[in-house]
CSV table of C-alpha atoms in Angstrom, one decimal:
chain,number,residue,atom,x,y,z
S,1,UNK,CA,0.1,0.2,-0.2
S,2,UNK,CA,1.1,3.6,-0.6
S,3,UNK,CA,-0.7,4.9,2.0
S,4,UNK,CA,2.7,3.5,4.3
S,5,UNK,CA,4.9,4.7,2.1
S,6,UNK,CA,3.6,8.2,1.5
S,7,UNK,CA,3.2,7.8,5.7
S,8,UNK,CA,6.8,6.9,5.8
S,9,UNK,CA,8.0,9.7,3.3
S,10,UNK,CA,6.2,12.1,5.5
S,11,UNK,CA,8.6,12.1,7.5
S,12,UNK,CA,11.5,11.2,6.1
S,13,UNK,CA,10.7,14.7,4.9
S,14,UNK,CA,13.6,16.6,6.2
S,15,UNK,CA,15.8,13.7,6.5
S,16,UNK,CA,18.8,13.2,5.2
S,17,UNK,CA,17.7,9.7,4.0
S,18,UNK,CA,14.9,10.6,1.7
S,19,UNK,CA,16.5,10.2,-1.4
S,20,UNK,CA,17.8,7.0,-0.5
S,21,UNK,CA,14.5,6.1,0.1
S,22,UNK,CA,12.6,7.3,-2.4
S,23,UNK,CA,15.3,5.1,-5.0
S,24,UNK,CA,13.9,2.2,-3.7
S,25,UNK,CA,10.8,2.9,-3.9
S,26,UNK,CA,11.3,3.3,-7.3
S,27,UNK,CA,12.9,0.5,-7.7
S,28,UNK,CA,10.3,-1.4,-5.9
S,29,UNK,CA,7.9,1.0,-8.5
S,30,UNK,CA,8.8,-0.8,-10.8
S,31,UNK,CA,10.2,-4.5,-10.2
S,32,UNK,CA,6.6,-4.5,-9.5
S,33,UNK,CA,5.5,-3.7,-12.7
S,34,UNK,CA,7.9,-6.5,-14.3
S,35,UNK,CA,5.4,-8.5,-12.2
S,36,UNK,CA,2.5,-7.0,-13.1
S,37,UNK,CA,3.0,-7.9,-16.8
S,38,UNK,CA,4.3,-10.8,-16.4
S,39,UNK,CA,1.9,-12.3,-14.5
S,40,UNK,CA,-0.5,-9.9,-16.3
S,41,UNK,CA,0.0,-10.3,-20.2
S,42,UNK,CA,-3.7,-9.5,-20.5
S,43,UNK,CA,-3.5,-6.2,-19.4
S,44,UNK,CA,-6.6,-7.3,-16.2
S,45,UNK,CA,-5.4,-5.5,-13.8
S,46,UNK,CA,-5.1,-2.1,-15.4
S,47,UNK,CA,-6.3,0.0,-12.7
S,48,UNK,CA,-3.3,-1.3,-10.4
S,49,UNK,CA,-0.7,-0.6,-13.1
S,50,UNK,CA,-2.0,2.9,-13.9
S,51,UNK,CA,-1.8,3.7,-10.2
S,52,UNK,CA,1.9,2.0,-10.1
S,53,UNK,CA,2.8,4.0,-13.4
S,54,UNK,CA,1.8,6.9,-11.7
S,55,UNK,CA,3.5,6.6,-9.3
S,56,UNK,CA,6.5,5.9,-10.9
S,57,UNK,CA,6.7,9.5,-13.2
S,58,UNK,CA,6.5,10.7,-9.2
S,59,UNK,CA,9.4,9.1,-8.5
S,60,UNK,CA,11.2,9.7,-11.4
S,61,UNK,CA,10.8,13.3,-11.8
S,62,UNK,CA,12.2,13.6,-8.1
S,63,UNK,CA,15.0,10.8,-8.0
S,64,UNK,CA,15.6,11.0,-11.7
S,65,UNK,CA,18.2,7.9,-11.7
S,66,UNK,CA,17.1,4.5,-11.7
S,67,UNK,CA,19.0,1.2,-12.0
S,68,UNK,CA,19.9,0.7,-15.1
S,69,UNK,CA,18.7,-3.3,-14.8
S,70,UNK,CA,15.9,-2.7,-13.6
S,71,UNK,CA,15.5,-0.2,-16.1
S,72,UNK,CA,15.9,-2.5,-18.5
S,73,UNK,CA,13.7,-5.4,-17.4
S,74,UNK,CA,10.9,-2.4,-17.3
S,75,UNK,CA,11.7,-1.5,-21.0
S,76,UNK,CA,11.5,-5.1,-22.2
S,77,UNK,CA,8.8,-6.2,-20.3
S,78,UNK,CA,6.8,-3.2,-20.4
S,79,UNK,CA,7.4,-3.2,-24.7
S,80,UNK,CA,6.7,-7.2,-25.2
S,81,UNK,CA,3.7,-6.8,-23.4
S,82,UNK,CA,2.6,-3.5,-23.3
S,83,UNK,CA,2.9,-2.3,-26.6
S,84,UNK,CA,-0.5,-0.2,-26.7
S,85,UNK,CA,-1.2,0.5,-23.9
S,86,UNK,CA,-0.7,4.8,-23.2
S,87,UNK,CA,-0.1,4.8,-19.9
S,88,UNK,CA,3.1,3.2,-20.3
S,89,UNK,CA,3.8,5.1,-23.2
S,90,UNK,CA,3.6,8.4,-21.8
S,91,UNK,CA,5.5,6.8,-18.9
S,92,UNK,CA,8.1,5.7,-20.8
S,93,UNK,CA,8.3,8.8,-22.5
S,94,UNK,CA,8.3,10.5,-20.0
S,95,UNK,CA,10.9,8.7,-18.6
S,96,UNK,CA,13.2,8.5,-21.6
S,97,UNK,CA,13.4,12.1,-21.2
S,98,UNK,CA,14.4,12.6,-17.8
S,99,UNK,CA,17.0,9.8,-18.0
S,100,UNK,CA,18.6,10.3,-21.3
S,101,UNK,CA,19.5,14.1,-20.0
S,102,UNK,CA,22.7,15.0,-20.8
S,103,UNK,CA,24.1,15.0,-17.9
S,104,UNK,CA,22.7,11.6,-16.6
S,105,UNK,CA,25.0,8.4,-15.7
S,106,UNK,CA,22.3,6.3,-17.5
């Protein structure tokens, strides 16, 4: 549940650990989406996926970095099973713009 994650984020709001916490949330969000795409190839859980994609977009805008292995798996799996899904493609476009800036290490 994102309620717990949001509560922890509020507690860490003025802490040095907030960025690290958000990076872990981002990784968990990506891995969750990968698992959903692999297990639900027929797009039957669209509301849950859209919620996760929205959260992914928010976290990417704040963190602006992602584990390369997570990113590769997300793109590969997403394009394999959700290449027609507008919500997936929108978040993928935003992520590409954020992650592939000149100063990006990815």
